[in-house]
GROMACS .gro file of N, CA and C in nm:
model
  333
    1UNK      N    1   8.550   9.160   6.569
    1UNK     CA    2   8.425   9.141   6.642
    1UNK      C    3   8.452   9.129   6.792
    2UNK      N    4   8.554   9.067   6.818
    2UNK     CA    5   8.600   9.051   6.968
    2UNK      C    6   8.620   9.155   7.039
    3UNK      N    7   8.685   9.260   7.024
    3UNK     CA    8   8.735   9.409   7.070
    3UNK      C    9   8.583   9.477   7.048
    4UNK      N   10   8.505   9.442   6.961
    4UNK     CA   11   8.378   9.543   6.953
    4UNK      C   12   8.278   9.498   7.056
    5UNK      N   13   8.287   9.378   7.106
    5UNK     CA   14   8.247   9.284   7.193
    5UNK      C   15   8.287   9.364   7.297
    6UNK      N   16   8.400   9.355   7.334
    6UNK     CA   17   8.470   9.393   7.464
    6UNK      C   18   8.424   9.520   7.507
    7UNK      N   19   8.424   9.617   7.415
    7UNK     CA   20   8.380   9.788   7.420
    7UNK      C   21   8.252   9.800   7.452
    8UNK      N   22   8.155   9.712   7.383
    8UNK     CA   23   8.064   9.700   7.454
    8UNK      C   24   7.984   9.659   7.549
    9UNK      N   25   8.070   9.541   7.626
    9UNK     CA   26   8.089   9.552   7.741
    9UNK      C   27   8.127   9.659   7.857
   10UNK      N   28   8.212   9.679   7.797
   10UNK     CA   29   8.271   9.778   7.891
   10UNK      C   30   8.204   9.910   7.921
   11UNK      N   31   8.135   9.969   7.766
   11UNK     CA   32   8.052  10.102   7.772
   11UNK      C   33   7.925  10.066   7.841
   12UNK      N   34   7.815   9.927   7.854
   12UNK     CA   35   7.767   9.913   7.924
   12UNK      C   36   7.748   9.890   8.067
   13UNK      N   37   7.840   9.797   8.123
   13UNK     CA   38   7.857   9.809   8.252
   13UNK      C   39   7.925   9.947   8.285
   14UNK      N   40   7.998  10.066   8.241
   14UNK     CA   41   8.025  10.230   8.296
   14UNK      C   42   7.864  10.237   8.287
   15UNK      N   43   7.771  10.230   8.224
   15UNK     CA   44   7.691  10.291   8.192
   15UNK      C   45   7.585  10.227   8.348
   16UNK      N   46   7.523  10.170   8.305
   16UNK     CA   47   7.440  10.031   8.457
   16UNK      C   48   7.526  10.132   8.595
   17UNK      N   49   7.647  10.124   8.605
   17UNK     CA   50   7.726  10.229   8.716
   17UNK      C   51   7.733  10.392   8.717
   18UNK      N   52   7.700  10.438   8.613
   18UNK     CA   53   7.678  10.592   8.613
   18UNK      C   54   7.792  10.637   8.602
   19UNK      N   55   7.901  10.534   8.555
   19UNK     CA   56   7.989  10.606   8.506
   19UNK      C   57   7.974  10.690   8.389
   20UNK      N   58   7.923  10.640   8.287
   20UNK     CA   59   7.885  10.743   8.130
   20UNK      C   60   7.790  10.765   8.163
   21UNK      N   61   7.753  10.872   8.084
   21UNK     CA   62   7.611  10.902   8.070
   21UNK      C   63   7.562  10.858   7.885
   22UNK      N   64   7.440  10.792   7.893
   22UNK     CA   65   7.360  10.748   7.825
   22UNK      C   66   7.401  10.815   7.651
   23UNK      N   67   7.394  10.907   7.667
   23UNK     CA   68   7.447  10.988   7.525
   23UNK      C   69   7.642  10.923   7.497
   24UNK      N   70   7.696  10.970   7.540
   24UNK     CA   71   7.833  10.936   7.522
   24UNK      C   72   7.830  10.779   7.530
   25UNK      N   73   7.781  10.687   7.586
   25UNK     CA   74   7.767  10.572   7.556
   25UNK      C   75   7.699  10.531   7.417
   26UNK      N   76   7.617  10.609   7.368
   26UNK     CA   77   7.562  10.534   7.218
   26UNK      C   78   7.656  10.572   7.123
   27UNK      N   79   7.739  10.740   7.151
   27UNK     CA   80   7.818  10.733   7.078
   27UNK      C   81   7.944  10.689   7.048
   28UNK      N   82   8.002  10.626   7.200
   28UNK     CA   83   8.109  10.524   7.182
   28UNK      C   84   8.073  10.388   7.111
   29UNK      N   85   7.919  10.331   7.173
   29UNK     CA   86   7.908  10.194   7.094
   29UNK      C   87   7.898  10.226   6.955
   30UNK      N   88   7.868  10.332   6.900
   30UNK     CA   89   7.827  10.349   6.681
   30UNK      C   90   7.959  10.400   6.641
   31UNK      N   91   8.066  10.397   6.696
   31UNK     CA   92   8.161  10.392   6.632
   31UNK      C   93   8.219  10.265   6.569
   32UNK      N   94   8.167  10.215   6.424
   32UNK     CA   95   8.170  10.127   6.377
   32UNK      C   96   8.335  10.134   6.321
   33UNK      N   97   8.380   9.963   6.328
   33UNK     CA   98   8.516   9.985   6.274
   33UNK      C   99   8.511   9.944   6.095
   34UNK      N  100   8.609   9.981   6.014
   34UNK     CA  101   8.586   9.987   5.883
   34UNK      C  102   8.744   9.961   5.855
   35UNK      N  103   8.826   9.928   5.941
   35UNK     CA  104   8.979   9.888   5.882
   35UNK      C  105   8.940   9.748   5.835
   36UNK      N  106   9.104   9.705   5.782
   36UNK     CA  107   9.088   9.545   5.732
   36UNK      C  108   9.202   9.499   5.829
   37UNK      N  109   9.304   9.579   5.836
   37UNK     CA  110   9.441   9.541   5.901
   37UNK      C  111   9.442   9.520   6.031
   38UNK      N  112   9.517   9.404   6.119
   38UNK     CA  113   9.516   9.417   6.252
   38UNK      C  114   9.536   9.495   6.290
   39UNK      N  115   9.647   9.599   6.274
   39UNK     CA  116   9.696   9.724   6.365
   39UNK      C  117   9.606   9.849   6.333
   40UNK      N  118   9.569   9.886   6.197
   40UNK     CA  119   9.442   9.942   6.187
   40UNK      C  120   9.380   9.920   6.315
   41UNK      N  121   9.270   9.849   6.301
   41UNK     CA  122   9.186   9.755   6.387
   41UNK      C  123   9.248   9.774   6.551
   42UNK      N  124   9.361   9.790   6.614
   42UNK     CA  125   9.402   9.793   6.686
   42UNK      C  126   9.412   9.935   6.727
   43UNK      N  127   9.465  10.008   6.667
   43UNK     CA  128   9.407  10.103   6.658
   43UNK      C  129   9.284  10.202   6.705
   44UNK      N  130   9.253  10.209   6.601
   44UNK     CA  131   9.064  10.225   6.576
   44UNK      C  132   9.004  10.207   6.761
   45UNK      N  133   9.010  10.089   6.766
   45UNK     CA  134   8.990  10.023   6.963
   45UNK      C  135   9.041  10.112   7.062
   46UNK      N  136   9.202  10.192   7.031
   46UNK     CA  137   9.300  10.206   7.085
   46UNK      C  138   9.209  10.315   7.155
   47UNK      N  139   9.183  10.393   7.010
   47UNK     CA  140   9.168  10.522   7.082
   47UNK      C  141   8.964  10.605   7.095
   48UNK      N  142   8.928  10.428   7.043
   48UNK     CA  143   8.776  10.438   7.145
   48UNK      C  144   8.842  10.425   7.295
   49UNK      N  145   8.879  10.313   7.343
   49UNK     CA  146   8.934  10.318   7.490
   49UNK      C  147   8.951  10.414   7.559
   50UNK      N  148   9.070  10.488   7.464
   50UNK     CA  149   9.129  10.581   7.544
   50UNK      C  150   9.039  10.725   7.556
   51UNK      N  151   8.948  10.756   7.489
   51UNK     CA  152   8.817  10.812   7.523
   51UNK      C  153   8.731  10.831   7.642
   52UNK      N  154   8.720  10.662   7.630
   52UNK     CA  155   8.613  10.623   7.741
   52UNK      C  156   8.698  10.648   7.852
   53UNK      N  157   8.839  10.589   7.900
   53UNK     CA  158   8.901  10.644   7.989
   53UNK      C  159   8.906  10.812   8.028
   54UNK      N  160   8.966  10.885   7.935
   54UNK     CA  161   8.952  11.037   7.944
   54UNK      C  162   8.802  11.094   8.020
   55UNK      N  163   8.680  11.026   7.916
   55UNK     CA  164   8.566  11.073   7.991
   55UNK      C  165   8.526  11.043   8.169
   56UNK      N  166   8.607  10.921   8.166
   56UNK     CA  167   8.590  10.873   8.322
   56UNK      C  168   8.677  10.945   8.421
   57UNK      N  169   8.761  11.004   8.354
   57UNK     CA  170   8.847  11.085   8.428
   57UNK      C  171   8.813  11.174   8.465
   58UNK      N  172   8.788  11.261   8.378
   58UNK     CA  173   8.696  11.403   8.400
   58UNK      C  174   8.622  11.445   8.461
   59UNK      N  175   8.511  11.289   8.425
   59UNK     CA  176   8.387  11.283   8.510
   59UNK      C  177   8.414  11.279   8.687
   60UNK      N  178   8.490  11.228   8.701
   60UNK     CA  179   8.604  11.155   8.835
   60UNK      C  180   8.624  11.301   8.873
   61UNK      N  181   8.714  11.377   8.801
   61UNK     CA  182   8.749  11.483   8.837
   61UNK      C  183   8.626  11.581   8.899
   62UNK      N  184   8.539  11.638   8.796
   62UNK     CA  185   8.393  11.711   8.825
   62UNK      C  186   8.349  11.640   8.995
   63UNK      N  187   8.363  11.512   8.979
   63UNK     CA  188   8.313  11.504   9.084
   63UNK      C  189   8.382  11.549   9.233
   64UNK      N  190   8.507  11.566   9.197
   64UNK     CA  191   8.618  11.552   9.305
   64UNK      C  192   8.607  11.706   9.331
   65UNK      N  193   8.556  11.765   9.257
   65UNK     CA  194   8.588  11.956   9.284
   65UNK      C  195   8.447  11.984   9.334
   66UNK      N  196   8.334  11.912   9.315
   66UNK     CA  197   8.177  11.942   9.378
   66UNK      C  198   8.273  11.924   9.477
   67UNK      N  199   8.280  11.772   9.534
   67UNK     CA  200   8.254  11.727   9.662
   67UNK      C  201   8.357  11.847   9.746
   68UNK      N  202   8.477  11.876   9.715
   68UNK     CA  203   8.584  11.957   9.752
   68UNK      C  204   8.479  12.059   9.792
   69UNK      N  205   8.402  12.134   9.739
   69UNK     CA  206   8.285  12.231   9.755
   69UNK      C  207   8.212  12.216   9.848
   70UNK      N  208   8.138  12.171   9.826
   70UNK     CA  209   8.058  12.091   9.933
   70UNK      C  210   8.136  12.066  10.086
   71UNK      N  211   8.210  12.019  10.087
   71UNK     CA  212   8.317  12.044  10.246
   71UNK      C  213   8.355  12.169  10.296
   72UNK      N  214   8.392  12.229  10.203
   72UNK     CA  215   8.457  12.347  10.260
   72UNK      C  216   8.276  12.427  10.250
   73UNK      N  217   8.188  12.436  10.212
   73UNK     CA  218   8.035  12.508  10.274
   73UNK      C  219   8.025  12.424  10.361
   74UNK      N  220   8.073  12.319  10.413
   74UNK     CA  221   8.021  12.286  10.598
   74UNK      C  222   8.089  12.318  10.699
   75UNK      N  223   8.055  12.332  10.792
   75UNK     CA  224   8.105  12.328  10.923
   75UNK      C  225   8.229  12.219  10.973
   76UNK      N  226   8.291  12.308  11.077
   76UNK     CA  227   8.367  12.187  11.061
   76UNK      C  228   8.305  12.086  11.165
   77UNK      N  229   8.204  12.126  11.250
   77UNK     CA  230   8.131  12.019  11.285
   77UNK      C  231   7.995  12.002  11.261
   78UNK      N  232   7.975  12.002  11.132
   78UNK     CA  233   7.870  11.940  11.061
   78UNK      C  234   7.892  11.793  11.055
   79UNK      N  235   7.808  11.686  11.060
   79UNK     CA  236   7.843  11.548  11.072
   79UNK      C  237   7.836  11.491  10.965
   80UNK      N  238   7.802  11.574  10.839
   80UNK     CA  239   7.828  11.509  10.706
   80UNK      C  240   7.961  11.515  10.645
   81UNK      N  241   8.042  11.607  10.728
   81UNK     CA  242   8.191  11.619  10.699
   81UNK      C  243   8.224  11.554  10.693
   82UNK      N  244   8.284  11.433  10.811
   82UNK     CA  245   8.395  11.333  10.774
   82UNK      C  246   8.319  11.191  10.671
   83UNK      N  247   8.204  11.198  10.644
   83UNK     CA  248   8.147  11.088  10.541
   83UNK      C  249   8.174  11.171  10.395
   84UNK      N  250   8.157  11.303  10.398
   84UNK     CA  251   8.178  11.389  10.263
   84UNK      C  252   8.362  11.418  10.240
   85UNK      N  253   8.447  11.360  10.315
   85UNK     CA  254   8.533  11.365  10.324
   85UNK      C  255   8.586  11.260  10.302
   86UNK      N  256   8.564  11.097  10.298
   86UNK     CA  257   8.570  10.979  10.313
   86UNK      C  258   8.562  10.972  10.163
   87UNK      N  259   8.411  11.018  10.141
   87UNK     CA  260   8.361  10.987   9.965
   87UNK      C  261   8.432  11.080   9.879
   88UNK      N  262   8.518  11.219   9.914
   88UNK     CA  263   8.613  11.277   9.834
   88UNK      C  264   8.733  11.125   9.862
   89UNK      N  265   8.806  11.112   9.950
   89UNK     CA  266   8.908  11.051   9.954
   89UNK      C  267   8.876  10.914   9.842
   90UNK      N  268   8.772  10.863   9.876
   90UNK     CA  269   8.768  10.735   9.774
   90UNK      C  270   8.773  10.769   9.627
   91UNK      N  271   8.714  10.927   9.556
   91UNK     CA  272   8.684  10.962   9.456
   91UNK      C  273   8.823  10.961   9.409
   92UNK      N  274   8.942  11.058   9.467
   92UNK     CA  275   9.054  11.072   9.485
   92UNK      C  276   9.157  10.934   9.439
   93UNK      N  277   9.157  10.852   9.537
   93UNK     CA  278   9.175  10.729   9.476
   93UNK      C  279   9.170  10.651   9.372
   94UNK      N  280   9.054  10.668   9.350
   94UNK     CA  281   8.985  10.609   9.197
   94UNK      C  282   9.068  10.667   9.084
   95UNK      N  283   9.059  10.795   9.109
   95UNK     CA  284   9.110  10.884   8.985
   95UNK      C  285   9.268  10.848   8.990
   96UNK      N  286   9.365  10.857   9.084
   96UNK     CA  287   9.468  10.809   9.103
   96UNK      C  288   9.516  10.648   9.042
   97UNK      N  289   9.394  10.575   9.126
   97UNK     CA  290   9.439  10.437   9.025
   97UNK      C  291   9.410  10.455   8.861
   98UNK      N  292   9.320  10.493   8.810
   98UNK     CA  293   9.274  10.499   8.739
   98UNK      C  294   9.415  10.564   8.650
   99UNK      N  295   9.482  10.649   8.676
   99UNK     CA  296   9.560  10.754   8.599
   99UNK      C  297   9.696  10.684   8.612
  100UNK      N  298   9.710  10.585   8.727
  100UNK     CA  299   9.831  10.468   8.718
  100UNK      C  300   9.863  10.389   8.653
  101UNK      N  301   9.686  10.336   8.628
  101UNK     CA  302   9.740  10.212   8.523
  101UNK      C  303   9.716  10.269   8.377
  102UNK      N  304   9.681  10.383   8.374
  102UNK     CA  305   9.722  10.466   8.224
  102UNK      C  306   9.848  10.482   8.184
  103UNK      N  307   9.918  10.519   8.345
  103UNK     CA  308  10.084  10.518   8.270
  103UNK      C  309  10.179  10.424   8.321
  104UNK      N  310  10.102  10.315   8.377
  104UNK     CA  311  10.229  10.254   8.396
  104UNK      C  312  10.257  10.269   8.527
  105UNK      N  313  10.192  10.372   8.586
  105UNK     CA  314  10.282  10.341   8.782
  105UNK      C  315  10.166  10.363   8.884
  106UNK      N  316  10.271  10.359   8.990
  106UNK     CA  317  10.183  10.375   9.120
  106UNK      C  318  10.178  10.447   9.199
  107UNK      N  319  10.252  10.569   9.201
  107UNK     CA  320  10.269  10.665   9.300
  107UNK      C  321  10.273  10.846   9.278
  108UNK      N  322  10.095  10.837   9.184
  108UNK     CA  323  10.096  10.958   9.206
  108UNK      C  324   9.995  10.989   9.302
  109UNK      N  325   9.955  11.087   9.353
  109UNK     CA  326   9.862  11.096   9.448
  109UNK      C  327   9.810  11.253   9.480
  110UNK      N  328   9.654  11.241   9.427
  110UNK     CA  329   9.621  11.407   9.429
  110UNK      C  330   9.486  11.397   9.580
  111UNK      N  331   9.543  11.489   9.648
  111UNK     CA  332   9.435  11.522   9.754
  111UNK      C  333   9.405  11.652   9.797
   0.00000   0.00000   0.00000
């Protein structure tokens, strides 16, 4: 109950943030668990998580190749550049931390 607790936490607040979208969130929360065993059970959690991560990634990503788009159709002195450039760099980041503490480190870095 605790871990199903937690997931749903977690799929709601991505969700309130626009991290998920509304569909992939009902279907992460109805993934009901049906083991008996802790590691079962551990399991089962493991690789809802690692889902919800993947989708945030992706999503992270999609966003990182618009915005990449979006810069290169402006000018280079259009004045939405260096703010559309700012909000790639932070996207960038995100995805970077995000893909660190998946494996364990700190120093990859995509720009």
């Amino acid at each position: 109950m605790q871990y199903q607790t937690i997931l749903v936490k977690h799929i709601e607040t991505a969700l309130i943030n626009g991290q998920v979208d509304e569909h992939t969130a009902i279907r992460l929360k109805s993934q009901g668990c049906i083991y008996q065993t802790r590691d079962e059970i551990l399991d089962h959690f493991e690789v809802i998580f690692r889902e919800l991560v993947n989708y945030y990634q992706e999503r992270l990503r999609h966003r990182i190749l618009k915005g990449a788009e979006f810069i290169d159709s402006l000018a280079p002195d259009d004045p939405r550049r260096i703010p559309a450039m700012d909000k790639y760099d932070g996207l960038c980041k995100q995805l970077n931390e995000s893909e660190d503490r998946e494996h364990g480190t700190s120093n990859s870095n995509i720009t």
